[in-house]
Tab-separated table of C-alpha atoms and ligand atoms in Angstrom:
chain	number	residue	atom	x	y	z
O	1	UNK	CA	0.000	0.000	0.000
O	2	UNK	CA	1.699	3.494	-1.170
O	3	UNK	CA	1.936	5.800	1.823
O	4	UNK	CA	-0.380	8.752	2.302
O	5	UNK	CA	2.453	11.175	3.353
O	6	UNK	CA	4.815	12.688	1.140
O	7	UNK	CA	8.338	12.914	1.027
O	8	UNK	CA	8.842	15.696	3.408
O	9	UNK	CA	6.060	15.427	5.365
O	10	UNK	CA	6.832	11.759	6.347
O	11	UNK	CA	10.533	12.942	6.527
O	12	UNK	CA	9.491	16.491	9.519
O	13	UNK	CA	7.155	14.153	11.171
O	14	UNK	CA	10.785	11.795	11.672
O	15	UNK	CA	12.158	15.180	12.983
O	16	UNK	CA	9.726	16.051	15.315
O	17	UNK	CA	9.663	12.410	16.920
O	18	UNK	CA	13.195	12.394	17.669
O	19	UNK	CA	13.115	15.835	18.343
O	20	UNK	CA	11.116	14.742	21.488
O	21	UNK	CA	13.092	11.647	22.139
O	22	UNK	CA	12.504	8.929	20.285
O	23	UNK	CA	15.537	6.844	19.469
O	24	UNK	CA	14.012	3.228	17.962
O	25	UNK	CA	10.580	2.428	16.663
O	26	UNK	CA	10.143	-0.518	18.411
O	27	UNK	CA	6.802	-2.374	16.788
O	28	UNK	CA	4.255	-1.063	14.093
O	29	UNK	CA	1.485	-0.508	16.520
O	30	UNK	CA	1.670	1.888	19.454
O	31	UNK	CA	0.816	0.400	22.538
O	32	UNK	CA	-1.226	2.280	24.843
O	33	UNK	CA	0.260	1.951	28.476
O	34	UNK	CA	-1.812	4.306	30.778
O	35	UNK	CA	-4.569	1.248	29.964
O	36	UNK	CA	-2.197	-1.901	30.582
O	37	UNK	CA	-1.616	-0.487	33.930
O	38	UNK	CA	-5.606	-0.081	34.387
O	39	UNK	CA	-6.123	-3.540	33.100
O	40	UNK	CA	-3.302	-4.748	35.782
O	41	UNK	CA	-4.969	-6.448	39.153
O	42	UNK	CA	-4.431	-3.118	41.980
O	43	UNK	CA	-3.790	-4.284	45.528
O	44	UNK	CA	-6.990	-3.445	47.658
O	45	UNK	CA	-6.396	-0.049	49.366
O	46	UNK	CA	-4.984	-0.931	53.246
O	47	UNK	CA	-3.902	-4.338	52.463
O	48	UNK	CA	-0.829	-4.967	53.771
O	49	UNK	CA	1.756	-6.607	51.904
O	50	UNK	CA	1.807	-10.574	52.188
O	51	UNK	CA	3.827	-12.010	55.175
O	52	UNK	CA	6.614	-13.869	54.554
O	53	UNK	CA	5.956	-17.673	55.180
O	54	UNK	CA	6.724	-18.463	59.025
O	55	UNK	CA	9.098	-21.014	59.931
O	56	UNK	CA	7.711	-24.421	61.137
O	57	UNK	CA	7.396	-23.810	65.238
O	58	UNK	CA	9.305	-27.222	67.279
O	59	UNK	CA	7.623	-28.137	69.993
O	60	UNK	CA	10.506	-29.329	72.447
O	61	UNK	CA	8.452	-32.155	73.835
O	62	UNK	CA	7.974	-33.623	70.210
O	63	UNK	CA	11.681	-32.732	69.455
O	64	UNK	CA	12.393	-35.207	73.310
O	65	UNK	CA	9.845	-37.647	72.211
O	66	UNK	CA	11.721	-38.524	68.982
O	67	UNK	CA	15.189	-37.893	70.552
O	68	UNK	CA	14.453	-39.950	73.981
O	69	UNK	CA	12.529	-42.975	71.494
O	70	UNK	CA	15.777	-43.319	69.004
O	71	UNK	CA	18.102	-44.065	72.437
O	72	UNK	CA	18.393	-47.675	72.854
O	73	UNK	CA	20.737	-47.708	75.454
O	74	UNK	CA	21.219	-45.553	79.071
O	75	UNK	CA	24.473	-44.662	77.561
O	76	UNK	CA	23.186	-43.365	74.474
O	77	UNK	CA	20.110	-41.703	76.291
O	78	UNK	CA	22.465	-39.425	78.346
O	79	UNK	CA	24.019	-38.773	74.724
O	80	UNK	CA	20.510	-37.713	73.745
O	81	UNK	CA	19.643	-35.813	76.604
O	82	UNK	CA	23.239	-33.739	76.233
O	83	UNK	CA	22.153	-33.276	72.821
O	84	UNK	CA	18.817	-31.668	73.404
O	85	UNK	CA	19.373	-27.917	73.250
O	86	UNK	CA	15.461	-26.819	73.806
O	87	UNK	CA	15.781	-26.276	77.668
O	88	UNK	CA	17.557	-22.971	79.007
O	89	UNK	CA	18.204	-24.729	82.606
O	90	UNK	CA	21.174	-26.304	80.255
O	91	UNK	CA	22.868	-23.332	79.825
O	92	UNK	CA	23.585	-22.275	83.303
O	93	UNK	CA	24.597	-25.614	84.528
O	94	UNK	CA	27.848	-27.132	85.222
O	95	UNK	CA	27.147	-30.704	84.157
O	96	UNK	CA	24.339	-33.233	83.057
O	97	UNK	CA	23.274	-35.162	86.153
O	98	UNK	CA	21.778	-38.273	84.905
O	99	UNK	CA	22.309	-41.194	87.674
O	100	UNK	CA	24.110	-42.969	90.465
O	101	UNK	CA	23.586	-46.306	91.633
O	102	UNK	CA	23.131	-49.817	90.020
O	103	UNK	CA	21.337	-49.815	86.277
O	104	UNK	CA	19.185	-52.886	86.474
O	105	UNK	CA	18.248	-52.612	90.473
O	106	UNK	CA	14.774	-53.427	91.365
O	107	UNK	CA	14.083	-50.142	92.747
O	108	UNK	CA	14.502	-46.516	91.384
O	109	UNK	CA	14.351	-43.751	92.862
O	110	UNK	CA	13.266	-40.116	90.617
O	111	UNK	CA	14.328	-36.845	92.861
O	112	UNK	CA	13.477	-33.301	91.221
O	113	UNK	CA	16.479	-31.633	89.862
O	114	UNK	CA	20.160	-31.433	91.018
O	115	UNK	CA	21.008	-28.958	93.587
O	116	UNK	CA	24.110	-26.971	93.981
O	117	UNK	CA	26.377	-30.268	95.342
O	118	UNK	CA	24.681	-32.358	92.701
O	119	UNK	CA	25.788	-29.943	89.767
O	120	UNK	CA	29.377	-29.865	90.944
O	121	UNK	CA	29.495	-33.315	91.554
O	122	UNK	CA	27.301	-34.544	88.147
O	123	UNK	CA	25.839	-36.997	90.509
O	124	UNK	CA	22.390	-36.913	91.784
O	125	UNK	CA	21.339	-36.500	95.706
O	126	UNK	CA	24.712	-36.333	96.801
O	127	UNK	CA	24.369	-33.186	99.495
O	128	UNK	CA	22.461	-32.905	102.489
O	129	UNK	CA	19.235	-34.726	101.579
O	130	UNK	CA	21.116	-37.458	99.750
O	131	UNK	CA	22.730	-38.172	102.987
O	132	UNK	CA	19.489	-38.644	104.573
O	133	UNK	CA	18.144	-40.429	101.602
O	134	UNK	CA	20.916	-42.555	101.934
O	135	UNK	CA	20.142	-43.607	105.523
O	136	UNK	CA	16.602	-43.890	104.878
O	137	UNK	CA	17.767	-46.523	102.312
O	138	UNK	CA	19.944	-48.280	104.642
O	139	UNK	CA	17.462	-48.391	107.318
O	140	UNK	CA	15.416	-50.941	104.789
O	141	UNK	CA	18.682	-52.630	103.867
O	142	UNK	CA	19.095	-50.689	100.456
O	143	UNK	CA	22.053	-49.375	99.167
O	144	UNK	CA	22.713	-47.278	95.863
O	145	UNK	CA	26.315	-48.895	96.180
O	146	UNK	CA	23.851	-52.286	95.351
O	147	UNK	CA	20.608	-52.631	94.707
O	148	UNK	CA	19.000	-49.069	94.110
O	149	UNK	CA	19.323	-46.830	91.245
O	150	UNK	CA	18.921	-43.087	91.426
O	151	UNK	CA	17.843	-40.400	88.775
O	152	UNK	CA	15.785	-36.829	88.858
O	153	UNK	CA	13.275	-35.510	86.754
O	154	UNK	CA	15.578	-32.803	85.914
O	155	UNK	CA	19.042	-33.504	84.470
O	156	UNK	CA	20.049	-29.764	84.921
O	157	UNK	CA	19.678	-27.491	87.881
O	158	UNK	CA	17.484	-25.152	88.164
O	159	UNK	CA	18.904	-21.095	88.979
O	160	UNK	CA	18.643	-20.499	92.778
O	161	UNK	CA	17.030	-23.975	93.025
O	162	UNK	CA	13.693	-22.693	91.626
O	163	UNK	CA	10.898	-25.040	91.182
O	164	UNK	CA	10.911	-26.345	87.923
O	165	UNK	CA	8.731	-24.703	85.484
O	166	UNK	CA	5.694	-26.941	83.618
O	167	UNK	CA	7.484	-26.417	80.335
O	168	UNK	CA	10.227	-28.046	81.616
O	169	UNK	CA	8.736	-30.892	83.461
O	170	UNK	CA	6.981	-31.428	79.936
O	171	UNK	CA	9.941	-31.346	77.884
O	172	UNK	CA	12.386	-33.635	79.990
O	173	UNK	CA	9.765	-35.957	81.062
O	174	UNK	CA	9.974	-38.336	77.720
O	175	UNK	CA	13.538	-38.824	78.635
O	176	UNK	CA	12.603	-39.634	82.219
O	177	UNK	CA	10.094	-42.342	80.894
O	178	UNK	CA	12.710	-43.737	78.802
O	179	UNK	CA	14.655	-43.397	81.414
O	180	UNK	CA	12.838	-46.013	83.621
O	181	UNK	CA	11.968	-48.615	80.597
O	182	UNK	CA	15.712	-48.490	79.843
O	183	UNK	CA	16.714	-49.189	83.776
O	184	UNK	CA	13.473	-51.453	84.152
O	185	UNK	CA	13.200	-51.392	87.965
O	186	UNK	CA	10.855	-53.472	89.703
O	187	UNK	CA	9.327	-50.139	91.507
O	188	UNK	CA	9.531	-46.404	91.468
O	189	UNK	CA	10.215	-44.452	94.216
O	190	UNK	CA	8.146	-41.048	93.726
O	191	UNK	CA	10.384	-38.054	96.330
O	192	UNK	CA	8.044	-35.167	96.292
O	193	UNK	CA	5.625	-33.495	94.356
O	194	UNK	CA	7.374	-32.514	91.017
O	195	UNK	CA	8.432	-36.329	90.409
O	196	UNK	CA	4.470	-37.227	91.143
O	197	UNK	CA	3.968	-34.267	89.007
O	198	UNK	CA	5.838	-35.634	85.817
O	199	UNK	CA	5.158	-39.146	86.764
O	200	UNK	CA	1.621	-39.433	87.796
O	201	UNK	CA	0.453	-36.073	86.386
O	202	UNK	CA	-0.620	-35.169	89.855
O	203	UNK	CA	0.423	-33.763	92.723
O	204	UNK	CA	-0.471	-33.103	96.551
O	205	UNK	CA	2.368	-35.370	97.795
O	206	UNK	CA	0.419	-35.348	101.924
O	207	UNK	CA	-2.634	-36.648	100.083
O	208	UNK	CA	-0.267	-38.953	97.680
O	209	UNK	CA	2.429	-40.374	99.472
O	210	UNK	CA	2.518	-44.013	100.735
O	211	UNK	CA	-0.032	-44.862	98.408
O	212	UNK	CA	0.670	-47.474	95.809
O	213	UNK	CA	-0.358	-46.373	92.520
O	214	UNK	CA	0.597	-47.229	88.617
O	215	UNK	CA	2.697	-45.869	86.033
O	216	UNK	CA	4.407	-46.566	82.783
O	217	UNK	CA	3.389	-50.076	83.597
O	218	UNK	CA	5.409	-50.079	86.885
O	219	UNK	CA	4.491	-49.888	90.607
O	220	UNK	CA	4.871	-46.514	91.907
O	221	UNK	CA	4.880	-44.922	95.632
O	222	UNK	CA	5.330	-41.284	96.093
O	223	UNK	CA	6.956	-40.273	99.268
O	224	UNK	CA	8.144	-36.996	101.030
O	225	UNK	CA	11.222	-35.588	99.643
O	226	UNK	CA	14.476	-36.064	101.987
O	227	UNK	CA	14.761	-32.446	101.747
O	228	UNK	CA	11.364	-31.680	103.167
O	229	UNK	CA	12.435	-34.164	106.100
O	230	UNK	CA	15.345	-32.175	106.544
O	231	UNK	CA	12.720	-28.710	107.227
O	232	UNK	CA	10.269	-30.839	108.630
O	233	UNK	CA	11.942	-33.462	110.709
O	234	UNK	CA	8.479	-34.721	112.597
O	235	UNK	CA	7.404	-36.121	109.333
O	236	UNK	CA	10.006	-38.758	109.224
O	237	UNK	CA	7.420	-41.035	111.272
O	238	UNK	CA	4.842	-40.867	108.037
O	239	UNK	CA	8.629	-41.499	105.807
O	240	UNK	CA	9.402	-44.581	107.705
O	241	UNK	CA	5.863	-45.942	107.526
O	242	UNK	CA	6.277	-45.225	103.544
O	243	UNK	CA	9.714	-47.016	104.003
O	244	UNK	CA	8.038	-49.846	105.640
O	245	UNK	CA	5.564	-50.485	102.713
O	246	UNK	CA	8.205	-50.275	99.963
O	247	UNK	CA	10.183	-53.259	101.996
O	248	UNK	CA	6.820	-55.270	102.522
O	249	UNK	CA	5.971	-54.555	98.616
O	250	UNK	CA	9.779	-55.833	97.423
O	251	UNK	CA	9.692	-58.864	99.550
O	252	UNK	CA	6.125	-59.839	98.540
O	253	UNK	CA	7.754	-59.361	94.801
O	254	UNK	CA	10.426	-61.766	94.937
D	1	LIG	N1	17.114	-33.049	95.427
D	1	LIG	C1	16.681	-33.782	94.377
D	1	LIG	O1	15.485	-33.899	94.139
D	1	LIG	N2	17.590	-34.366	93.633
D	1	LIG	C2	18.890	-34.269	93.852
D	1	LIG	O2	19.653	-34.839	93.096
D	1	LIG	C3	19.311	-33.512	94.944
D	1	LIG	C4	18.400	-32.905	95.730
């Protein structure tokens, strides 16, 4: 098709568009972009721009579950529980206390949490109320030198021997189960209310203790802690009574 323009009219109409700026024609139909970008999707007025995606939360009782499960041996347990880097009580200790006494004894016996002696020493119930759990053992003819093993619910102690929080119970208590199937006493020996706590799931140890009760298919008797003895030394009578039904219960086992 022969153009409509001359010569020089095509040839000042070239002028003038470069004269404004263009440098390249660049297809042979003009596109019209004041109504692509009214076409284009417009983000609603106010919305805020889309969150990044979140990272997956861990829960650090899932994260003990699978840790505590893959252990198949007490060694390799207090691997696992060295290993697990969701509790802050961790950080302040000196050392992992994870047991004393004989692996494989018919009774054990689950304290709270290492004190200050017991964090030193990496050993549990080894100060003052480990000396009087110690006689109260002896006074039934046990012995963690033969026939009792010791752990706490708590591997790490606790700043200014706080109570342990209910996060933390929760979080160390799948170890503490594996714990016991690993050991696989005959009985458990429940001292105080934060072992009946992450054992029974209850506590009220003055209502509990001396009572026989069940858990992770084992015989269980809470008792008062030594330490309580120790601030309340006329409730060793109601301890000895408690001492006296453990020794009837193991000799009606054998
Ligand atoms: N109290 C506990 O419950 N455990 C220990 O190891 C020491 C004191």
């Amino acid at each position: 098709m022969e153009s409509a323009l001359d010569y020089w009219s095509a040839r000042a109409l070239l002028e003038w568009q470069a004269e404004l700026g263009a440098t390249e024609a660049l297809c042979d139909d003009p596109v019209d972009r004041y109504a692509l970008e009214q076409a284009a999707p417009k983000p609603k007025p106010g919305a805020a721009p889309a969150p990044p995606p979140k990272p997956k939360e861990v829960d650090p009782v899932e994260v003990a579950q699978k840790a505590a499960k893959g252990a198949a041996s007490l060694p390799a347990l207090r691997d696992a529980m060295d290993e697990f880097g969701h509790c802050d009580l961790k950080r302040g200790a000196r050392n992992l206390v994870f047991c004393d006494g004989q692996a494989g004894a018919r009774v054990m016996i689950i304290g709270e949490a290492p004190g200050r002696d017991e964090d030193l020493q990496g050993k549990p119930f080894v100060g003052r109320a480990g000396q009087l759990l110690d006689k109260m053992l002896e006074a039934i003819g046990l012995s963690r030198d033969e026939n009792v093993y010791i752990t706490n619910v708590l591997p790490w102690r606790p700043p200014q021997n706080r109570d342990p929080l209910p996060a933390e119970i929760a979080m160390l208590t799948p170890f503490l189960e594996r714990h016991v199937a690993l050991a696989k006493p005959e009985v458990l020996v429940l001292m105080g209310n934060i072992s009946c706590q992450a054992v029974l799931g209850k506590r009220g140890i003055t209502r509990l203790r001396g009572q026989w009760d069940q858990a992770w298919g084992k015989p269980v008797i809470p008792m008062f802690h030594p330490a309580y003895l120790l601030r309340q030394p006329a409730h060793k009578r109601l301890a000895w009574a408690d001492l006296l039904e453990l020794k009837a219960r193991l000799g009606s086992l054998t």
